[in-house]
CSV table of C-alpha atoms in Angstrom, one decimal:
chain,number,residue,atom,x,y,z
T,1,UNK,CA,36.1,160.6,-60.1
T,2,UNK,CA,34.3,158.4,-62.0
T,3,UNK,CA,31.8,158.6,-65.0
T,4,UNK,CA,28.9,156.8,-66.6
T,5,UNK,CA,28.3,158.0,-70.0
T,6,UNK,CA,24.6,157.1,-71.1
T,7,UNK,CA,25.4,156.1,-74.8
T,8,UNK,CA,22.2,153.7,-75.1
T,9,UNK,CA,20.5,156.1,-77.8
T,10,UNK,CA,23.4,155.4,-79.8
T,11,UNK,CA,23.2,154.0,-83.1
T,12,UNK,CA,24.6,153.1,-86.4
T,13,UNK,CA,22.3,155.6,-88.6
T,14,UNK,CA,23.3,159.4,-88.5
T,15,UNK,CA,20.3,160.2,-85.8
T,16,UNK,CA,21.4,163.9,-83.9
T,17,UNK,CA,20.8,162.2,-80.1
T,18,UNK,CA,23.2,159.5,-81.9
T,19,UNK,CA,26.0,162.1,-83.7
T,20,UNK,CA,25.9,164.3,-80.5
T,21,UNK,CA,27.0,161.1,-78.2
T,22,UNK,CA,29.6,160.4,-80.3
T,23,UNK,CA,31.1,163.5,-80.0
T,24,UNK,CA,31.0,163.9,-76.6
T,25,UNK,CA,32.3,160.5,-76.2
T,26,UNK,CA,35.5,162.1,-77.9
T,27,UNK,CA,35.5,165.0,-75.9
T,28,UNK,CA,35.6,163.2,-72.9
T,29,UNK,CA,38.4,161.1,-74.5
T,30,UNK,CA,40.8,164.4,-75.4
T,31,UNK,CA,39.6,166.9,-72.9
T,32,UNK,CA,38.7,165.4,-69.3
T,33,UNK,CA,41.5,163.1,-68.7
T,34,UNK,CA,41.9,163.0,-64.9
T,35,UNK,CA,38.3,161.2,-64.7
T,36,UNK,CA,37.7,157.5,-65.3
T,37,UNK,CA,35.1,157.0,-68.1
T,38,UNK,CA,32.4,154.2,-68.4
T,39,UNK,CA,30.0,154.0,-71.4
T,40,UNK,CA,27.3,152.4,-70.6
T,41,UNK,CA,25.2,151.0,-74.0
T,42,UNK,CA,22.8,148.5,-75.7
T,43,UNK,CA,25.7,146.6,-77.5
T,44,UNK,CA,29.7,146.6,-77.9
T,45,UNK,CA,31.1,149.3,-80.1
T,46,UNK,CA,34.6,148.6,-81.8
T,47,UNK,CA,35.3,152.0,-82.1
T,48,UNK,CA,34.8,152.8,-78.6
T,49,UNK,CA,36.8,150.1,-77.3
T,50,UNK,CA,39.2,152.7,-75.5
T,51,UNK,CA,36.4,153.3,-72.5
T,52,UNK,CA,35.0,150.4,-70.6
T,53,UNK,CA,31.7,149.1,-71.6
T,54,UNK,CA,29.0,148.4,-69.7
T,55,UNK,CA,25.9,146.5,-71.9
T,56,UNK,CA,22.6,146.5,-71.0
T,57,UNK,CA,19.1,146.0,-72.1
T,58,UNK,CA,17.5,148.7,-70.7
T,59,UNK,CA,15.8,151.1,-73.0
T,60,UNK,CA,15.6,154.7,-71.7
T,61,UNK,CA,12.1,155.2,-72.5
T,62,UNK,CA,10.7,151.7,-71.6
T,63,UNK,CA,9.2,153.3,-68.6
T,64,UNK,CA,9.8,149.8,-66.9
T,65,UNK,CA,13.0,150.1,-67.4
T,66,UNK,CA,13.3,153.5,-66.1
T,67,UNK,CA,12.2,152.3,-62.6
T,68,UNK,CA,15.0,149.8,-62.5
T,69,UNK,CA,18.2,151.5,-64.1
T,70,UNK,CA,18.6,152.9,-60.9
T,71,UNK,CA,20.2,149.5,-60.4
T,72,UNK,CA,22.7,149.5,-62.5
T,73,UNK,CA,24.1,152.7,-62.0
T,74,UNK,CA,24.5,151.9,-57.9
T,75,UNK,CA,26.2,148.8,-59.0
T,76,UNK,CA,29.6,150.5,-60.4
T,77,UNK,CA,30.0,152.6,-57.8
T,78,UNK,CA,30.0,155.6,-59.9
T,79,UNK,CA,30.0,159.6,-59.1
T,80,UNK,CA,28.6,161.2,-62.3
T,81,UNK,CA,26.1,159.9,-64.2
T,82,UNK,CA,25.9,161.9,-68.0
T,83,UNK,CA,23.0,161.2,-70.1
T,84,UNK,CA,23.2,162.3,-73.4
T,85,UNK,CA,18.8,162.9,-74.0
T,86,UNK,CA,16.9,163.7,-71.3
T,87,UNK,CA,15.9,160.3,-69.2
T,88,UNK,CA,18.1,158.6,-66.4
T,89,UNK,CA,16.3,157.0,-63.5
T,90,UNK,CA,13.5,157.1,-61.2
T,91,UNK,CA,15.4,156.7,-58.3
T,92,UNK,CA,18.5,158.9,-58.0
T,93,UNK,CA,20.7,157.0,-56.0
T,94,UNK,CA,22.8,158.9,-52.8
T,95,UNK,CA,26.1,161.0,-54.2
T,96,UNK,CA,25.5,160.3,-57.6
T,97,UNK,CA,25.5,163.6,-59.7
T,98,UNK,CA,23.5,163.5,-62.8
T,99,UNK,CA,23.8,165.5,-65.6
T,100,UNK,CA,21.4,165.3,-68.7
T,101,UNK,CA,21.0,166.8,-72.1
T,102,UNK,CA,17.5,168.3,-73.3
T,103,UNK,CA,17.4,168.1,-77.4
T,104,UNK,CA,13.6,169.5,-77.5
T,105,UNK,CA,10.3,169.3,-75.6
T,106,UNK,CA,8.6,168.2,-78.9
T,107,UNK,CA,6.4,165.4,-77.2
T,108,UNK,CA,4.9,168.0,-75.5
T,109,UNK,CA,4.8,171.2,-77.6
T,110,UNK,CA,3.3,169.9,-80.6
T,111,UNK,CA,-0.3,168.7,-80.9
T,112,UNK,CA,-0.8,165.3,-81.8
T,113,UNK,CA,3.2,164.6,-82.0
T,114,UNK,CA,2.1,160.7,-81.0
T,115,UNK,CA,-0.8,160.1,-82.8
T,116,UNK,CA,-4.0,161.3,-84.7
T,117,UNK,CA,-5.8,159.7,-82.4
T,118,UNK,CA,-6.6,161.6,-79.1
T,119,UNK,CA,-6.6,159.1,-76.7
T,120,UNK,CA,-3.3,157.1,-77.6
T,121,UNK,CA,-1.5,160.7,-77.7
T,122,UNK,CA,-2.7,161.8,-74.4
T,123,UNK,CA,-1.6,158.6,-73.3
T,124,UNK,CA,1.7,159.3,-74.8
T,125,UNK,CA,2.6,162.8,-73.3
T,126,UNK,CA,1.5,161.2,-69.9
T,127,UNK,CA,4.0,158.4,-70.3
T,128,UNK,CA,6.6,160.7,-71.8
T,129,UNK,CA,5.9,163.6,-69.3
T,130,UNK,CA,6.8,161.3,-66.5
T,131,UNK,CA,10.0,160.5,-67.5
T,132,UNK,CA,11.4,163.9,-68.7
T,133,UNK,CA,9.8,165.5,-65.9
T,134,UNK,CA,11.3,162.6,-63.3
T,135,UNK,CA,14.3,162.8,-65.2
T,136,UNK,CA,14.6,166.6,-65.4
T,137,UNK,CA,14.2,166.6,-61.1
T,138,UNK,CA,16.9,164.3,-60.6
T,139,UNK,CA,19.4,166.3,-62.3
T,140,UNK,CA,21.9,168.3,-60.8
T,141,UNK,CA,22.9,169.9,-64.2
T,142,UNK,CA,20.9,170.4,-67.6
T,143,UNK,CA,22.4,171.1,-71.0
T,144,UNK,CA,20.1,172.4,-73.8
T,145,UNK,CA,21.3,172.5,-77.3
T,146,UNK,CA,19.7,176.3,-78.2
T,147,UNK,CA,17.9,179.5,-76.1
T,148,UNK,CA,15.0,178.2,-77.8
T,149,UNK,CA,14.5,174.7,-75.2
T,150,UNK,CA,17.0,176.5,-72.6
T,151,UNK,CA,13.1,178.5,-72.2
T,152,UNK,CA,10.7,176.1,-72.7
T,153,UNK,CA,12.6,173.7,-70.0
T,154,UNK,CA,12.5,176.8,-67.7
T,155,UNK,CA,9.1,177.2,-68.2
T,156,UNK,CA,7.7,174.2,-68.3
T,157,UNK,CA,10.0,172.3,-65.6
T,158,UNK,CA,11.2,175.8,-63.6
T,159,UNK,CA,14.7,174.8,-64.3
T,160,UNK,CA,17.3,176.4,-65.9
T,161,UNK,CA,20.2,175.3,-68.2
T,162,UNK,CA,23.6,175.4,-69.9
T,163,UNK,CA,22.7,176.4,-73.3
T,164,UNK,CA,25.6,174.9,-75.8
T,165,UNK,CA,24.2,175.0,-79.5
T,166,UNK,CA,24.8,172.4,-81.9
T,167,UNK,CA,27.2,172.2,-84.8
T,168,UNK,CA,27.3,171.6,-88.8
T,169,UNK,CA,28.9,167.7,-89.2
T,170,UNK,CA,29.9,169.8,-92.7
T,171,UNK,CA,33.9,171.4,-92.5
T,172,UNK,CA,34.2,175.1,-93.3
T,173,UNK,CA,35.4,174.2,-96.7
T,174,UNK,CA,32.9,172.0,-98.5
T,175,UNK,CA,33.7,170.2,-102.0
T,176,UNK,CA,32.0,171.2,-105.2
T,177,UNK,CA,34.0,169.6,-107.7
T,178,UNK,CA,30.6,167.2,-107.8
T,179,UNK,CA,30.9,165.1,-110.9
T,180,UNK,CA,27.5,165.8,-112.1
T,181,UNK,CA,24.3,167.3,-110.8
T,182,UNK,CA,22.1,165.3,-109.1
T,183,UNK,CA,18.7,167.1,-109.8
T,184,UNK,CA,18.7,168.4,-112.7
T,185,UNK,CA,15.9,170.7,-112.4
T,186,UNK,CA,16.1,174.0,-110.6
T,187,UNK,CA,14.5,173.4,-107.1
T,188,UNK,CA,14.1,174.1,-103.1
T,189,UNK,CA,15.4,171.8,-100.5
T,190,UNK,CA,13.7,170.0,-97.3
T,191,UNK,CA,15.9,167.8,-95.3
T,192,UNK,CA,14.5,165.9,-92.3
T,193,UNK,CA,11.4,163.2,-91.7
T,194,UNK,CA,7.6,163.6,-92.4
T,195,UNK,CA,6.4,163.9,-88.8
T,196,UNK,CA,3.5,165.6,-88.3
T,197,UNK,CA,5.5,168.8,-86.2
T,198,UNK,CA,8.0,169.5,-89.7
T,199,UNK,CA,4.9,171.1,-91.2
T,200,UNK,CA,5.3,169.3,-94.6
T,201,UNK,CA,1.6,169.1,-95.9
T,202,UNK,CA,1.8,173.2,-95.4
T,203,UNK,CA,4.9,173.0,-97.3
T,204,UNK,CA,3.6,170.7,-100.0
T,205,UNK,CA,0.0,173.3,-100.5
T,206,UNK,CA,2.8,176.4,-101.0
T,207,UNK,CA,4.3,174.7,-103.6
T,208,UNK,CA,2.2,173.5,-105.7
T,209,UNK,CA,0.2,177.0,-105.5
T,210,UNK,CA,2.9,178.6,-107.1
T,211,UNK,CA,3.1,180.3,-110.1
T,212,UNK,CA,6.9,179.6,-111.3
T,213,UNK,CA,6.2,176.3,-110.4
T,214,UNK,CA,10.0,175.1,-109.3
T,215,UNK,CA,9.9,171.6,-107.6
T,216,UNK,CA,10.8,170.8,-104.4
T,217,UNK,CA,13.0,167.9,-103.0
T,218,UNK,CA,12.7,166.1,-99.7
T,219,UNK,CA,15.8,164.1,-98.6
T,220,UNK,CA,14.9,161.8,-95.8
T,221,UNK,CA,12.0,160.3,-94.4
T,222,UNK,CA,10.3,157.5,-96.0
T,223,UNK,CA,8.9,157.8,-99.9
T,224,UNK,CA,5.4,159.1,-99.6
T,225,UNK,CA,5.8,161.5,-102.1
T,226,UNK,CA,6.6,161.5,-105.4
T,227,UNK,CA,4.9,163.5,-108.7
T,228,UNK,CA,6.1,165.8,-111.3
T,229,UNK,CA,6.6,168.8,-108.4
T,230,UNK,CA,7.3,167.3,-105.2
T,231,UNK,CA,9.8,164.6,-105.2
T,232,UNK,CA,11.2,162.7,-102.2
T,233,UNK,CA,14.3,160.8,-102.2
T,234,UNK,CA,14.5,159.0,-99.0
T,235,UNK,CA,17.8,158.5,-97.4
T,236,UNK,CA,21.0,160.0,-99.2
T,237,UNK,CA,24.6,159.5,-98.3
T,238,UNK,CA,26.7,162.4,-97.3
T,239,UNK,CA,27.5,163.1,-100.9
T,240,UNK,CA,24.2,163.0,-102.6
T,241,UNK,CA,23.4,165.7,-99.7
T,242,UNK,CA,26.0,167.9,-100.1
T,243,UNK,CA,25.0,168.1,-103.6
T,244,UNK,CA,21.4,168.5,-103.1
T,245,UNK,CA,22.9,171.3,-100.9
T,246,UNK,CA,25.0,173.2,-103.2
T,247,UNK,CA,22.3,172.7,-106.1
T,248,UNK,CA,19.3,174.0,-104.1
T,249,UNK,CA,17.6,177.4,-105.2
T,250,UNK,CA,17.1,177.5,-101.3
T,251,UNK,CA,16.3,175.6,-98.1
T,252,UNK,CA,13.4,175.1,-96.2
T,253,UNK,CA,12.6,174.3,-93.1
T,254,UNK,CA,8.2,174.5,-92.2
T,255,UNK,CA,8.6,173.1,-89.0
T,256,UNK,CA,6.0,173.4,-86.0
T,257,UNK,CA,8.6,173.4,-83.4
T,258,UNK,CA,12.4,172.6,-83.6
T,259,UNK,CA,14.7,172.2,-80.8
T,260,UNK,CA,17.6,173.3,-82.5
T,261,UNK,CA,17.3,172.8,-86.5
T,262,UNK,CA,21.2,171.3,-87.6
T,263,UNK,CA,20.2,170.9,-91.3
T,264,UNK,CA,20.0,174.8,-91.2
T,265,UNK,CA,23.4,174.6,-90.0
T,266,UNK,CA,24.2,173.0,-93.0
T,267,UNK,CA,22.7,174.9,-95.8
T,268,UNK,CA,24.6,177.8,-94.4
T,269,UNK,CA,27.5,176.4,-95.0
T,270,UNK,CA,26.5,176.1,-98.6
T,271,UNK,CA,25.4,180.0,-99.0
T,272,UNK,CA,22.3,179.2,-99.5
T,273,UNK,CA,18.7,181.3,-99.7
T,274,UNK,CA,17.2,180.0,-96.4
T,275,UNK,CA,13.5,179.7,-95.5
T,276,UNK,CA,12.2,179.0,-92.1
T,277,UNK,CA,9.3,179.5,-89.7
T,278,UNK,CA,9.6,181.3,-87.3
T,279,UNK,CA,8.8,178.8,-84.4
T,280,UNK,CA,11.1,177.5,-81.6
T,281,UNK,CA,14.5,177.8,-82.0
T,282,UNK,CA,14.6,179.0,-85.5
T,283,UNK,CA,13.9,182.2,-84.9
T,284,UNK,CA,16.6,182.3,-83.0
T,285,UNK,CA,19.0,182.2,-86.9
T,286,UNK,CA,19.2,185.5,-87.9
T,287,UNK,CA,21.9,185.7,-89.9
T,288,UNK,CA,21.8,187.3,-93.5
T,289,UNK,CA,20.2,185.7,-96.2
T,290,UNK,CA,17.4,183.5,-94.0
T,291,UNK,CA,13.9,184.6,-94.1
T,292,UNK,CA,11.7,184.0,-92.0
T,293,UNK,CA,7.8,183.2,-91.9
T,294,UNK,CA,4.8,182.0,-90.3
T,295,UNK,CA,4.2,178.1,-90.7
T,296,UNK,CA,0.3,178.7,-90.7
T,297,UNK,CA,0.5,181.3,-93.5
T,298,UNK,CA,1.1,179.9,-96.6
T,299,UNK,CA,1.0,183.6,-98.7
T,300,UNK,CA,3.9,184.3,-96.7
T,301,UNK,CA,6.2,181.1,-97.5
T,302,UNK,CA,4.6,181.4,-101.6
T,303,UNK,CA,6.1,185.1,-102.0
T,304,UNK,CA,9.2,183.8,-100.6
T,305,UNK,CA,8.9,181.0,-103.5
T,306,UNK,CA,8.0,183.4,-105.9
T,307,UNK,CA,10.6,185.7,-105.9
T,308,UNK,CA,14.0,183.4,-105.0
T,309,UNK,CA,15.7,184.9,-107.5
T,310,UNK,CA,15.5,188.6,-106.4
T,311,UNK,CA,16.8,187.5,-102.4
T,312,UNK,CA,20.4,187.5,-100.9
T,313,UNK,CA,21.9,184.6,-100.4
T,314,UNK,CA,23.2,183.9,-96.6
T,315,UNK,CA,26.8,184.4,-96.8
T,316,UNK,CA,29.4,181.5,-95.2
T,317,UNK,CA,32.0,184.2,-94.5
T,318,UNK,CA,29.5,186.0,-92.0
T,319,UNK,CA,28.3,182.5,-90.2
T,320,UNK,CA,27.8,182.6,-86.7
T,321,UNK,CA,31.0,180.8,-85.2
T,322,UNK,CA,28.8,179.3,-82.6
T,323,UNK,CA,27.9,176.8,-84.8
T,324,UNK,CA,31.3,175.4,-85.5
T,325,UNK,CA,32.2,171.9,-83.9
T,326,UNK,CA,35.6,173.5,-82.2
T,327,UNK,CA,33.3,176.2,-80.7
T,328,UNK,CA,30.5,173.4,-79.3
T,329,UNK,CA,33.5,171.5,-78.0
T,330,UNK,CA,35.5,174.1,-76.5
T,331,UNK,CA,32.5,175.4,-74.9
T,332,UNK,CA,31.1,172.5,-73.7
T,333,UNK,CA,34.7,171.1,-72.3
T,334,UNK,CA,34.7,174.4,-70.3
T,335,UNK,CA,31.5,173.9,-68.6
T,336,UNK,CA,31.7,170.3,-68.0
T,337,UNK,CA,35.2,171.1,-66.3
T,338,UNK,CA,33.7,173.6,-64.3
T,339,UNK,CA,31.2,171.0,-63.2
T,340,UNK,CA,33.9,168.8,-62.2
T,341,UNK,CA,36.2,171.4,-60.6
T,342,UNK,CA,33.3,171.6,-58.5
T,343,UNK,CA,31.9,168.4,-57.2
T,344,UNK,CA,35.8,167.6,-56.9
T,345,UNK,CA,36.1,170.6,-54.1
T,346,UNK,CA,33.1,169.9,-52.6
């Protein structure tokens, strides 16, 4: 049997879309052996140099593009086609089994996720709608990354999927020996960008209405905000985040709509206090020591604020062992060999 891997959303930052490729790259590497594997991406990757590579310059969501990858993917004579995000082609060619991952509906659960402007982001959940929703029809089998988007692409596309969640990039034993702090004052954590669905003006008002005042630190994004309260750092490597981890009163995620949330992932790891909405999939964390609360109610998220120091901390010891990367990849091996055992019988 043979397998295009859609790798084009790979990338040399540390996006999800682009992490979650490279692992499954692996996985197919170690775990599906009896297949032959082609990548096919936007430029040559050293470190992948054990697969054959097929380069094109076709973008996934250049809906031009989408009409014609169709192409491509007749032209090597291939049996699977795996995307790794949820686009592949217009026209599904004959015997070709596609398989796609959904990370989120975002584009089309949260208002004005394009644009302010009403017109360009009605234009853009058009365009967008007719490639997931094309995408989504040609596809033989769907994975979701949480219960949370397994739902909404049930209800919103009346098909279901393999829900596999997502992992912490973080071992079970994290460092600590850091050699100094790197915030010295006693604060709450965001990690993630500014767009409009991670809630962060809402989470900005609660702070600063406070009455113990403690500061709060966004790590990623670009720097838009910076004053004696709210501070935001930009991009940090792996170590300044672990220690903006491990330093944090507690985390915070405000967010609109998430399709899985891995930064929360993360701060569990750390036994952190964890504060999150309660929309999309992070309701679906439940384990001691998060709290939850409404992302339009900012009394709710200030009384959270305002009493840190009398709430439980989530506990590493009891963390779901779903979220472990040798849980995601024994689970997803299994279902992808089911997939296989099948199509190879049939």
């Amino acid at each position: 049997m043979k397998i295009l891997l859609d790798c084009r959303l790979l990338s040399d930052n540390e996006t999800g879309i682009s992490n979650y490729t490279k692992a499954l790259i692996y996985i197919y590497k170690n775990n599906i052996k009896t297949c032959d594997i082609l990548l096919l991406v936007n430029r040559y990757y050293n470190e992948f140099a054990f697969f054959e590579q097929i380069i094109t310059n076709l973008k996934p969501y250049n809906v031009f593009h989408f009409l014609f990858t169709s192409y491509i993917i007749k032209k090597y004579n291939i049996d699977v086609l795996h995307s790794m995000f949820y686009s592949n082609s217009f026209i599904k060619p004959r015997n070709i089994n596609y398989i796609i991952t959904v990370h989120d509906l975002m584009f089309y659960k949260i208002e004005n996720f394009f644009s302010d402007r009403n017109l360009v982001n009605k234009f853009g959940t058009i365009y967008y709608r007719f490639i997931v929703k094309r995408s989504i029809k040609n596809s033989d089998y769907i994975f979701t990354v949480s219960e949370s988007t397994r739902r909404d692409v049930l209800k919103d596309f009346k098909r279901d999927s393999i829900a596999v969640p997502l992992w912490s990039k973080y071992s079970s034993t994290v460092k600590t020996d850091f050699e100094e702090r790197f915030i010295k004052d006693k604060y709450v954590l965001y990690v993630g960008n500014e767009r409009n669905q991670k809630n962060l003006e809402f989470l900005i008002k609660c702070i600063k209405k406070t009455n113990n005042k403690i500061k709060l630190i966004l790590a990623g994004g670009k720097k838009k905000y910076d004053d004696n309260q709210v501070i935001q750092l930009g991009f940090v490597d792996d170590k300044q985040l672990m220690n903006l981890y491990y330093y944090s009163e507690a985390f915070i995620l405000p967010s609109l709509y998430e399709g899985f949330g891995l930064p929360v992932v993360e701060a569990m790891r750390f036994s952190k206090r964890i504060f999150l909405s309660n929309a999309g999939s992070l309701k679906e964390f439940k384990d001691p020591g998060i709290y939850h609360f409404n992302p339009y109610s900012e009394g709710e998220l200030i009384y959270l604020l305002e009493n840190i120091e009398k709430l439980e901390k989530s506990n590493f010891k009891k963390l779901n062992e779903k979220y472990r990367f040798e849980n995601f990849q024994i689970n997803i091996t299994n279902e992808l060999k089911k997939i296989f055992q099948y199509l190879n019988n049939f």
